[in-house]
CSV table of C-alpha atoms in Angstrom, one decimal:
chain,number,residue,atom,x,y,z
A,1,UNK,CA,7.8,-4.7,-4.5
A,2,UNK,CA,9.9,-3.7,-7.9
A,3,UNK,CA,10.4,-0.2,-6.8
A,4,UNK,CA,13.6,1.5,-8.5
A,5,UNK,CA,14.1,3.2,-5.2
A,6,UNK,CA,13.2,1.3,-1.8
A,7,UNK,CA,12.2,-2.1,-3.0
A,8,UNK,CA,9.6,-3.7,-0.7
A,9,UNK,CA,9.1,-7.3,0.4
A,10,UNK,CA,5.6,-7.8,1.0
A,11,UNK,CA,3.3,-5.5,-1.2
A,12,UNK,CA,2.7,-8.1,-4.1
A,13,UNK,CA,2.1,-10.7,-1.8
A,14,UNK,CA,-0.3,-8.8,0.3
A,15,UNK,CA,-2.2,-7.5,-2.9
A,16,UNK,CA,-2.6,-11.1,-4.1
A,17,UNK,CA,-3.9,-11.9,-0.6
A,18,UNK,CA,-6.4,-9.1,-0.4
A,19,UNK,CA,-7.6,-9.8,-4.1
A,20,UNK,CA,-8.3,-13.5,-3.1
A,21,UNK,CA,-10.1,-12.6,0.1
A,22,UNK,CA,-12.2,-9.8,-1.8
A,23,UNK,CA,-13.1,-12.2,-4.4
A,24,UNK,CA,-14.2,-14.6,-1.8
A,25,UNK,CA,-16.3,-11.9,-0.3
A,26,UNK,CA,-18.0,-11.4,-3.8
A,27,UNK,CA,-16.2,-8.1,-4.9
A,28,UNK,CA,-15.5,-7.5,-8.4
A,29,UNK,CA,-11.6,-7.2,-8.5
A,30,UNK,CA,-9.3,-5.1,-10.4
A,31,UNK,CA,-5.7,-6.2,-9.4
A,32,UNK,CA,-2.6,-4.9,-10.6
A,33,UNK,CA,1.0,-5.2,-9.2
A,34,UNK,CA,4.1,-3.4,-9.9
A,35,UNK,CA,2.6,-0.6,-11.9
A,36,UNK,CA,4.0,2.5,-13.5
A,37,UNK,CA,2.6,5.9,-13.5
A,38,UNK,CA,0.7,5.4,-16.8
A,39,UNK,CA,-0.9,1.9,-15.9
A,40,UNK,CA,-1.9,3.5,-12.5
A,41,UNK,CA,-3.9,6.1,-13.9
A,42,UNK,CA,-5.3,3.7,-16.3
A,43,UNK,CA,-6.5,1.4,-13.5
A,44,UNK,CA,-8.1,4.5,-11.6
A,45,UNK,CA,-10.1,5.2,-14.9
A,46,UNK,CA,-11.1,1.8,-15.2
A,47,UNK,CA,-12.0,1.6,-11.6
A,48,UNK,CA,-14.1,4.8,-11.6
A,49,UNK,CA,-16.0,3.4,-14.8
A,50,UNK,CA,-16.6,-0.2,-13.1
A,51,UNK,CA,-18.0,1.8,-10.2
A,52,UNK,CA,-20.3,3.8,-12.5
A,53,UNK,CA,-21.5,0.3,-14.0
A,54,UNK,CA,-22.2,-1.3,-10.6
A,55,UNK,CA,-24.6,1.4,-9.5
A,56,UNK,CA,-24.6,3.8,-6.8
A,57,UNK,CA,-26.0,1.4,-4.1
A,58,UNK,CA,-22.9,-0.8,-4.7
A,59,UNK,CA,-20.0,-0.8,-1.9
A,60,UNK,CA,-16.7,0.1,-3.6
A,61,UNK,CA,-13.3,-0.7,-1.9
A,62,UNK,CA,-9.8,0.6,-2.8
A,63,UNK,CA,-6.9,-1.2,-1.5
A,64,UNK,CA,-3.0,0.0,-1.9
A,65,UNK,CA,0.0,-1.7,-0.7
A,66,UNK,CA,3.1,0.0,-1.4
A,67,UNK,CA,5.1,3.4,-1.2
A,68,UNK,CA,3.3,6.6,-0.4
A,69,UNK,CA,4.2,9.8,0.9
A,70,UNK,CA,2.5,13.1,2.4
A,71,UNK,CA,3.5,16.5,1.3
A,72,UNK,CA,1.7,19.6,2.2
A,73,UNK,CA,-1.1,17.6,3.8
A,74,UNK,CA,-1.8,15.6,0.6
A,75,UNK,CA,-1.1,11.9,0.4
A,76,UNK,CA,0.5,10.5,-2.9
A,77,UNK,CA,0.8,6.9,-4.0
A,78,UNK,CA,4.2,6.0,-5.6
A,79,UNK,CA,4.0,3.9,-8.9
A,80,UNK,CA,7.3,1.7,-8.9
A,81,UNK,CA,9.0,4.1,-11.5
A,82,UNK,CA,8.5,7.3,-9.6
A,83,UNK,CA,11.3,9.6,-10.1
A,84,UNK,CA,10.6,12.3,-7.3
A,85,UNK,CA,13.6,14.9,-7.0
A,86,UNK,CA,11.3,17.8,-5.9
A,87,UNK,CA,7.9,18.1,-4.5
A,88,UNK,CA,7.0,19.3,-7.9
A,89,UNK,CA,7.4,16.1,-9.3
A,90,UNK,CA,4.6,14.5,-7.5
A,91,UNK,CA,1.8,15.6,-9.5
A,92,UNK,CA,3.7,14.3,-12.4
A,93,UNK,CA,5.0,11.2,-11.3
A,94,UNK,CA,2.7,10.1,-8.4
A,95,UNK,CA,-1.0,9.5,-7.7
A,96,UNK,CA,-2.8,12.3,-5.8
A,97,UNK,CA,-5.1,10.3,-3.4
A,98,UNK,CA,-7.7,13.3,-4.2
A,99,UNK,CA,-8.1,11.3,-7.7
A,100,UNK,CA,-9.1,8.0,-5.8
A,101,UNK,CA,-11.3,9.9,-3.4
A,102,UNK,CA,-13.1,11.6,-6.5
A,103,UNK,CA,-13.6,8.4,-8.2
A,104,UNK,CA,-15.5,7.1,-5.2
A,105,UNK,CA,-17.4,10.0,-4.5
A,106,UNK,CA,-18.9,10.6,-8.0
A,107,UNK,CA,-20.8,7.5,-8.3
A,108,UNK,CA,-21.2,5.8,-4.9
A,109,UNK,CA,-23.9,6.7,-2.5
A,110,UNK,CA,-23.4,3.6,-0.3
A,111,UNK,CA,-20.2,2.6,1.5
A,112,UNK,CA,-17.0,3.4,0.2
A,113,UNK,CA,-13.8,1.8,1.8
A,114,UNK,CA,-10.2,3.0,1.3
A,115,UNK,CA,-7.2,0.7,2.8
A,116,UNK,CA,-3.7,2.0,2.6
A,117,UNK,CA,-0.9,-0.3,3.7
A,118,UNK,CA,1.4,2.6,2.8
A,119,UNK,CA,2.6,4.2,6.0
A,120,UNK,CA,6.2,3.5,5.7
A,121,UNK,CA,9.3,5.7,5.6
A,122,UNK,CA,9.5,8.2,2.8
A,123,UNK,CA,12.2,6.9,0.5
A,124,UNK,CA,12.1,10.2,-1.2
A,125,UNK,CA,13.6,12.2,1.7
A,126,UNK,CA,15.9,14.5,-0.2
A,127,UNK,CA,13.3,17.0,-0.8
A,128,UNK,CA,11.2,16.4,2.3
A,129,UNK,CA,12.2,18.9,5.0
A,130,UNK,CA,9.2,18.2,6.9
A,131,UNK,CA,9.7,16.3,10.4
A,132,UNK,CA,6.4,14.5,10.0
A,133,UNK,CA,6.5,10.8,8.7
A,134,UNK,CA,3.7,8.6,7.5
A,135,UNK,CA,0.6,9.7,5.7
A,136,UNK,CA,-1.8,12.6,6.4
A,137,UNK,CA,-5.3,12.2,7.8
A,138,UNK,CA,-7.8,12.3,5.1
A,139,UNK,CA,-11.4,13.0,5.2
A,140,UNK,CA,-13.4,11.2,2.7
A,141,UNK,CA,-16.9,11.7,1.1
A,142,UNK,CA,-19.9,10.9,3.1
A,143,UNK,CA,-19.9,7.2,3.9
A,144,UNK,CA,-16.4,6.7,3.5
A,145,UNK,CA,-14.1,4.3,5.8
A,146,UNK,CA,-10.4,5.0,5.7
A,147,UNK,CA,-8.2,2.5,7.0
A,148,UNK,CA,-4.5,2.9,7.4
A,149,UNK,CA,-1.7,0.5,8.3
A,150,UNK,CA,-0.9,2.7,11.1
A,151,UNK,CA,-1.9,6.0,12.9
A,152,UNK,CA,-1.7,9.1,10.6
A,153,UNK,CA,1.8,10.5,10.9
A,154,UNK,CA,3.4,7.3,12.0
A,155,UNK,CA,5.6,4.7,10.1
A,156,UNK,CA,4.1,1.0,10.3
A,157,UNK,CA,6.0,-1.8,11.7
A,158,UNK,CA,7.5,-3.9,8.7
A,159,UNK,CA,7.4,-7.8,9.2
A,160,UNK,CA,5.5,-10.9,8.2
A,161,UNK,CA,2.2,-12.4,9.4
A,162,UNK,CA,1.1,-15.8,7.4
A,163,UNK,CA,3.3,-14.8,4.4
A,164,UNK,CA,1.8,-11.2,4.2
A,165,UNK,CA,3.0,-7.9,5.8
A,166,UNK,CA,1.9,-7.5,9.4
A,167,UNK,CA,-1.0,-5.2,8.6
A,168,UNK,CA,-2.6,-7.0,5.8
A,169,UNK,CA,-1.8,-10.3,7.2
A,170,UNK,CA,-3.8,-9.4,10.2
A,171,UNK,CA,-6.7,-7.7,8.1
A,172,UNK,CA,-7.1,-10.8,6.0
A,173,UNK,CA,-7.2,-13.0,9.2
A,174,UNK,CA,-10.0,-10.7,10.6
A,175,UNK,CA,-11.8,-10.8,7.3
A,176,UNK,CA,-12.0,-14.6,7.5
A,177,UNK,CA,-13.9,-14.4,10.7
A,178,UNK,CA,-17.8,-15.0,9.7
A,179,UNK,CA,-20.2,-12.2,10.4
A,180,UNK,CA,-17.5,-9.8,11.6
A,181,UNK,CA,-18.7,-6.2,10.8
A,182,UNK,CA,-16.1,-3.7,9.3
């Protein structure tokens, strides 16, 4: 929520709700909020190391709520201190989703799940000349399920459901239904 540019209303509460639901579903959870670039990169390394320790038949899940941007077909997750004045700042100040996909691909042969509640308007419009909005469609490694808060290239609706953003609130409600498959 604590972005320097474009603060959000629901990202932190969404992350707490998902963390609780995932713990209740027997996932080991790494949960961080309002992270800067350095903390985000450290968390990805921790995630990758924990995946390796859990073994190749484990299910791994990556959930993100916050700002993200698509530039030249690549999705970037934006830490709260992102200073993006040109697209060349992205690799220095934002998290390339390919890093997350690589962490999932290296050690998991079972199901890999990526949930991105990040398809909002780009708060860094000053250097984006593309008419597209939202995030780009991604292809994950074999066995990967990728879920967006809206269709690729679209912007999600903002609002609340049960104290969470619309997408995550509905996702948590669906996860509470017993015996529901993904």
